[in-house]
Structures are given as C-alpha cells and as structure tokens.
XYZ file of C-alpha atoms in Angstrom:
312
model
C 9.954 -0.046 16.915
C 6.838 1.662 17.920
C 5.012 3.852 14.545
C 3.928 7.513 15.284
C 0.855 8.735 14.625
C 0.941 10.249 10.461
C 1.130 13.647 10.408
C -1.470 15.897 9.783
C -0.341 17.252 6.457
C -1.263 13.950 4.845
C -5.084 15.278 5.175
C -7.910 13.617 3.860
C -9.097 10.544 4.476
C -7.568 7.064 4.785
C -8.295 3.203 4.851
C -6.189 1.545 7.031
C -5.749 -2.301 6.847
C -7.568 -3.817 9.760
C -6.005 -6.560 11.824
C -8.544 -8.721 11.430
C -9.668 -10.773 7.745
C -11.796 -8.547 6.395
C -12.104 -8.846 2.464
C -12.027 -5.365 0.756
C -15.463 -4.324 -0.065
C -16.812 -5.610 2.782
C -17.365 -2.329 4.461
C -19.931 -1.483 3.339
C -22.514 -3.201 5.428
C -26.409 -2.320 5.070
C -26.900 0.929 6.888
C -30.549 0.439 7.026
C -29.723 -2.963 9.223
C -30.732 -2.947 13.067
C -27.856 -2.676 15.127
C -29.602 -5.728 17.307
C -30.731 -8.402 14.649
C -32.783 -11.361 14.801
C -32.002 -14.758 13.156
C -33.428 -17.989 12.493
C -32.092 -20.797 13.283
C -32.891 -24.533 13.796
C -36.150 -25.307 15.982
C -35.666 -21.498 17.117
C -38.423 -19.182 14.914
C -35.793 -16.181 15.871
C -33.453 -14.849 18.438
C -34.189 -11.135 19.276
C -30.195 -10.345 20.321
C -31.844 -7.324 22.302
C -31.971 -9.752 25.022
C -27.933 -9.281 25.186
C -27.479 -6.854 28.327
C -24.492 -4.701 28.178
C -23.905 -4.446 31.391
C -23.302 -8.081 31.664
C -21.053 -8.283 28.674
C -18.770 -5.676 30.281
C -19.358 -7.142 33.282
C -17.654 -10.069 31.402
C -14.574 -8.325 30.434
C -13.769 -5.900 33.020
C -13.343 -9.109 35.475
C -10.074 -9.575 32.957
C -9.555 -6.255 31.796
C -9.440 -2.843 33.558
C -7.979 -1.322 30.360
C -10.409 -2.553 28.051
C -13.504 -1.937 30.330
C -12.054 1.461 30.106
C -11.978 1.617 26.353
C -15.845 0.296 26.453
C -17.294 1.717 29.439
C -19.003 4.711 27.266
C -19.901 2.694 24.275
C -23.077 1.826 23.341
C -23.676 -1.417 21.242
C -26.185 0.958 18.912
C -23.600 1.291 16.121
C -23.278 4.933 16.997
C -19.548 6.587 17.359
C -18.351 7.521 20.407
C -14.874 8.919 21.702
C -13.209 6.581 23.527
C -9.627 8.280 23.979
C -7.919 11.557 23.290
C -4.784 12.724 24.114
C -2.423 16.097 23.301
C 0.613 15.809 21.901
C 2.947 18.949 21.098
C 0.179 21.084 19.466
C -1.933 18.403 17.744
C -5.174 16.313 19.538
C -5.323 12.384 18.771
C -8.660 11.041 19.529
C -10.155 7.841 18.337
C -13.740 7.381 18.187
C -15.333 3.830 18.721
C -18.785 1.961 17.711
C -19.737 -1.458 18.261
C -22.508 -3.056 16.123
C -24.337 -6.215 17.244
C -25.655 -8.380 14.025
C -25.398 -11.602 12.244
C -23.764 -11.824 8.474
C -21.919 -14.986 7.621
C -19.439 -16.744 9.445
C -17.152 -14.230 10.785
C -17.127 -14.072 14.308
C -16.031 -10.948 14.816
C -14.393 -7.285 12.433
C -12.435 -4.206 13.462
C -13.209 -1.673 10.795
C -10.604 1.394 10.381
C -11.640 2.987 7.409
C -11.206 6.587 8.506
C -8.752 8.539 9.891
C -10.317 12.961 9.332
C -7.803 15.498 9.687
C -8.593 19.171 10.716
C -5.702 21.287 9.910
C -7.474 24.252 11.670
C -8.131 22.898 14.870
C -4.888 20.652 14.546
C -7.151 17.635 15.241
C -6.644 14.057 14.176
C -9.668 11.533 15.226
C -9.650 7.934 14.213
C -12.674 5.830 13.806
C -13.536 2.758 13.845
C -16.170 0.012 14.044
C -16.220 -3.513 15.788
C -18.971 -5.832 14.350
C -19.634 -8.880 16.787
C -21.298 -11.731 15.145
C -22.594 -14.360 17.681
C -23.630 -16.731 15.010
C -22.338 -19.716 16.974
C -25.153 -19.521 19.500
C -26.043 -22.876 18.858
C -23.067 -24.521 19.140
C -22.595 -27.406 20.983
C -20.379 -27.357 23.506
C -21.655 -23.649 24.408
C -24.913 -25.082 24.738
C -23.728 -27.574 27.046
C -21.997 -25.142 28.789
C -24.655 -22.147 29.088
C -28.399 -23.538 28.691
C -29.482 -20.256 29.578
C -29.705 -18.984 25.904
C -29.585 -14.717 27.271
C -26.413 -15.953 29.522
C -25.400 -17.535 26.556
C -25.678 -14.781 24.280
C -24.241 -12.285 26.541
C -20.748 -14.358 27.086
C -20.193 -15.346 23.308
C -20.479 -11.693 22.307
C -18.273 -10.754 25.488
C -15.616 -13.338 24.026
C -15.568 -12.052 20.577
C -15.768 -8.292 21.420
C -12.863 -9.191 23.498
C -10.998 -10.688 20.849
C -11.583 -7.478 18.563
C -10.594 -4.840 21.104
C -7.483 -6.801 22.036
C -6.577 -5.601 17.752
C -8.063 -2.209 18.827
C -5.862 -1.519 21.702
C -2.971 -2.815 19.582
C -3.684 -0.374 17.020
C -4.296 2.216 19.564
C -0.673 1.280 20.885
C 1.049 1.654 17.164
C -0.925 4.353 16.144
C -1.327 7.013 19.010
C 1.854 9.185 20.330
C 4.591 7.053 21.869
C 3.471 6.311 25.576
C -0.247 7.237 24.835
C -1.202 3.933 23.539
C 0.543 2.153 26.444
C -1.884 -0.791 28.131
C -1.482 -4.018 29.389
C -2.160 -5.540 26.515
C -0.371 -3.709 24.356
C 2.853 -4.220 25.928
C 2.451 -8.143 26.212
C 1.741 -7.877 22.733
C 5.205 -6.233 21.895
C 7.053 -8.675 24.481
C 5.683 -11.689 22.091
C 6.546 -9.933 19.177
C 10.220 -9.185 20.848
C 10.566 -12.888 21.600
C 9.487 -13.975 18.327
C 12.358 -12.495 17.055
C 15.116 -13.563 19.796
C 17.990 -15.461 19.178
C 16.653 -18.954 20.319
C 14.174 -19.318 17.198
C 15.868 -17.410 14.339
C 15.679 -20.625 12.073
C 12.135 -20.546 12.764
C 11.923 -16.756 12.154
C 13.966 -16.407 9.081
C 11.716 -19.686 7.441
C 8.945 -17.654 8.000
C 10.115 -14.600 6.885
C 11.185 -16.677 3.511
C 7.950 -17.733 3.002
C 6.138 -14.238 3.687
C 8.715 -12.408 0.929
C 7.951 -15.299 -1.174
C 4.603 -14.604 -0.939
C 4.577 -10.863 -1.358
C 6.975 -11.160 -4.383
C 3.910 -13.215 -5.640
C 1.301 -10.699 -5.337
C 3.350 -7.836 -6.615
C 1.958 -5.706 -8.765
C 3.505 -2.713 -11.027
C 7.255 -1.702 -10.107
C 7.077 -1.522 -6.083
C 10.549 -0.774 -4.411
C 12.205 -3.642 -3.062
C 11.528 -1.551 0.266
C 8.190 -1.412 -0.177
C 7.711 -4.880 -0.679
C 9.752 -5.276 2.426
C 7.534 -3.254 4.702
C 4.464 -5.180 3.255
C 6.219 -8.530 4.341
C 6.985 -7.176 7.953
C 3.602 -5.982 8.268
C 2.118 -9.218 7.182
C 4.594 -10.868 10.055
C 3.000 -8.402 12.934
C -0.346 -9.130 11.660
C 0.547 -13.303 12.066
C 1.692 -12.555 15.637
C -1.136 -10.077 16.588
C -3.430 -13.155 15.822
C -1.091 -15.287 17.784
C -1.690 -13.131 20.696
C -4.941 -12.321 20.792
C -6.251 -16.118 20.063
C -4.110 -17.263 23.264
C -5.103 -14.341 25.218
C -8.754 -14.611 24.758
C -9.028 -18.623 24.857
C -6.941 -18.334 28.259
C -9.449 -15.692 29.329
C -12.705 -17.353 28.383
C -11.498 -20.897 28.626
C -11.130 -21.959 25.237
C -7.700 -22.443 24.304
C -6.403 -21.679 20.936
C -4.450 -24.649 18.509
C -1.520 -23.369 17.187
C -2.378 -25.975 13.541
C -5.778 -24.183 13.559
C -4.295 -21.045 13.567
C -1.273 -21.289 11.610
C -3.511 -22.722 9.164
C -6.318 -19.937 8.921
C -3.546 -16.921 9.193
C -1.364 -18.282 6.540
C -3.998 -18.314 4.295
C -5.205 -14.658 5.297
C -1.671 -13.680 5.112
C -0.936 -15.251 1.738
C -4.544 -12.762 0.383
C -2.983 -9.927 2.795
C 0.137 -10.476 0.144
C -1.721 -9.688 -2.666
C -2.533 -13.228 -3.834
C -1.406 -15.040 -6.923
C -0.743 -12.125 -9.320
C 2.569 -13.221 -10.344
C 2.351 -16.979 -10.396
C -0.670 -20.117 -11.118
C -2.767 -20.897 -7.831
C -1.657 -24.269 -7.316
C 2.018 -22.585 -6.772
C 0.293 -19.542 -4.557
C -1.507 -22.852 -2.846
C 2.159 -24.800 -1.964
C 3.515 -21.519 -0.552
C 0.884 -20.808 1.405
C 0.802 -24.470 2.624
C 4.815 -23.950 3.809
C 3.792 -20.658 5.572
C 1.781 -22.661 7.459
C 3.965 -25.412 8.758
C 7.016 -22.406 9.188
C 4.208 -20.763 11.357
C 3.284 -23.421 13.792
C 6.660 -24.204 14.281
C 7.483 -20.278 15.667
C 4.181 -20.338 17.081
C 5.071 -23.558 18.840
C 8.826 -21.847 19.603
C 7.002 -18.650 21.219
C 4.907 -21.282 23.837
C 7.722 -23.029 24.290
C 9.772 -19.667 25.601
C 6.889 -17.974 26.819
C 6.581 -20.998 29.231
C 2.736 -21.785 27.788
C-alpha cells in the first residue's frame, strides 16, 4: 500500500532513513569541501572532476529516462538546493528540493541524504530536501578503462551511472512519500510491480524464509520495550529497502551495461539490512553474524525467484 505524505501537524524537522547504506553520523560532510574535488591517484598527480560536463551526464540518462531527466534537468552539480517538484494537494503544497554534490570520500559509490523534511503551518507548506553525493572513485578501474580511455568520457559516464542509481531511490521515495498519484513515474511503478511479485503466491516459501530471518534480526537489535507492531513495521521496512536495492541494481546494470549478481547483492544488503535492524543488541556477534549469513542465502533465493518470474 502506497504511504501518504505525514501531516503537517507533526512540525519540525525530521531524519528520514535513506534507501541507500549510509551509517548515522555520516551527514555531516565538510561544508567547506569543493563541490568538484580533485584526487590523487596512481601515476595521476590529480583529477580536477570539473572536467565532468553536465550536459553530457544528463545527456547520459535522459537517453533512458524522460522522468529522471525531468527530475535533474534544473539541478546543478554545485551542491546547492533546488526545487525539483511541487504539487497541491487539498490545501497543503508538497515540494521537494534536490542537490547533487560531486566529490570523493571513501568507497561509497554513491548517497541519497533525507535529513529534512520543514513544515510551515502558515503557508501550509511541506518541502523535502535532500542531497545525492556521487563518488566516482572507481575511475581507474579496469575494465572502465578498457572500456572508456578517454578519462573526461570516462568520468562523465561513471558519475551518470551512479547518479542514476541514486535517483532511481529518489523517485522511489518521491513515489511513497508525495500525495497518492503525485509520485507516479515509470520507475516508480516497476518498482511496486517487483515488490507485488515478490510477494505472489509462486515464491511464498521464499518470502516467508526471508521474512523469518528479517524478524529474527530485528528482535535482535531491539532495544527498550518496542510494540510487537513496531518491530513489525521495522521488519517490513527493512524488506522494501532489500527489494528497492534489488531494483535499482538490475535497472541500472541493464541500463549502463553492467549487470548486477544476485550473490553480490544478497550478500552486501543482508549485511546492511542486518545494521538497518539495529545490530547485535540482544545477542553475541558471532550469532548476529549466522543470521545475517541465512538472510543472505533466503535473499538470493527470492531474488533468484523474482528473475525467474519477471522473465530476466
């Protein structure tokens, strides 16, 4: 069932848990840092990413994506907001502002950031921001090398796959969070038909083994005296989020030519899910670590069980 956007007398400000593996406290990136970095790396005395054209990136992604060339076509990669999508609804505005930040910091390809949603009660105005950090660390690698010697058409297409990747989680969000109908895109609604068939009648064993292992893993990371319900939500959440990944791995490999392994991923995500969970609170780590490890084989198997019905 499709959420509706929170209503306005909840006020303030709010965090909301981003689709992608960020580790809390990561947010707070160093504002002083230029939005297009430079890098060392190996025979290379740095790589100005200024050389990235934008132009070309969304070049890059409106050739698969009207909808998300739409959702980009105003933003700047300076790190600066800007509105992307507002709607009316009854007497209340929805808009959700967007930036996109260029800049290497680890090993994380690529973030979606929601950490505020501001409320105006007077103008009965809700506007959602958030950020998408692309981080095209993998410049060098090899078969991209192979593939693009041209290091600026290089650059350009590895930042065009990853911001792809991240808005593919925006436009989901957008989808869950906006008024019903609003959030409506292509994407969106082949996200909810996987979902839908992850849950049909042809791979319940696999769905309820997966399920098992995600309430396992919640019960773990309990903390205090949550509600049975609560603990329940958490769990289904946590399931979305494994199939969101599901989705937007397969639709961006197909897209840029790099297909996704459902091991790979049902490795990674179990993991992130297992953190998402709230970790090993209740029980040692070598337990958390065995439950995790089942997620994992439950997960390829459903992921394996939506190809197979999907026809992929």
């Amino acid at each position: 069932m499709k959420r509706k956007a929170p209503s306005v007398e909840s006020g303030g400000f709010n965090r909301q848990d981003c689709s992608g593996s960020l580790p809390e406290g990561f947010h707070d990136l160093n504002p002083s840092a230029p939005y297009f970095s430079f890098a060392s790396a190996p025979n290379v005395p740095y790589l100005d990413l200024g050389i990235c054209r934008e132009s070309q990136v969304k070049s890059l992604i409106r050739a698969h994506s009207k909808d998300m060339y739409r959702l980009l076509e105003k933003v700047h990669f300076d790190g600066k907001y800007y509105t992307v999508k507002c709607v009316n609804s009854g007497d209340r505005e929805y808009c959700w502002d967007l930036a996109v930040r260029i800049q290497f910091f680890g090993k994380m390809q690529g973030i979606v950031l929601y950490p505020k949603r501001l409320v105006s009660l007077n103008e009965k105005k809700i506007v959602y921001r958030s950020v998408i950090l692309v981080n095209p660390y993998q410049l060098w690698d090899e078969a991209l090398v192979t593939r693009f010697w041209n290091l600026q058409e290089r650059v350009e297409f590895l930042i065009a796959r990853i911001l792809f990747h991240e808005c593919i989680h925006l436009m989901i969000s957008l989808g869950n969070t906006l008024p019903s109908g609003f959030g409506d895109t292509d994407i969106y609604l082949e996200f909810r038909k996987m979902l839908e068939v992850s849950c049909s009648e042809k791979l319940i064993s696999e769905l309820h083994e997966v399920q098992f292992r995600l309430w396992n893993l919640v019960l773990f990371g309990a903390e205090g005296s949550e509600s049975e319900q609560t603990l329940l939500e958490r769990a289904q959440e946590i399931y979305e989020f494994l199939i969101n990944e599901k989705y937007s791995n397969q639709k961006t490999g197909k897209v840029f030519h790099s297909p996704s392994n459902n091991e790979k991923l049902a490795r990674k995500y179990a993991w992130v899910a297992g953190v998402k969970a709230g970790g090993d609170v209740r029980v040692s780590k070598n337990v958390w670590k065995v439950e995790v490890r089942r997620l994992s084989i439950a997960l390829r198997g459903l992921y394996k069980g939506i190809d197979r019905l999907s026809g992929n």
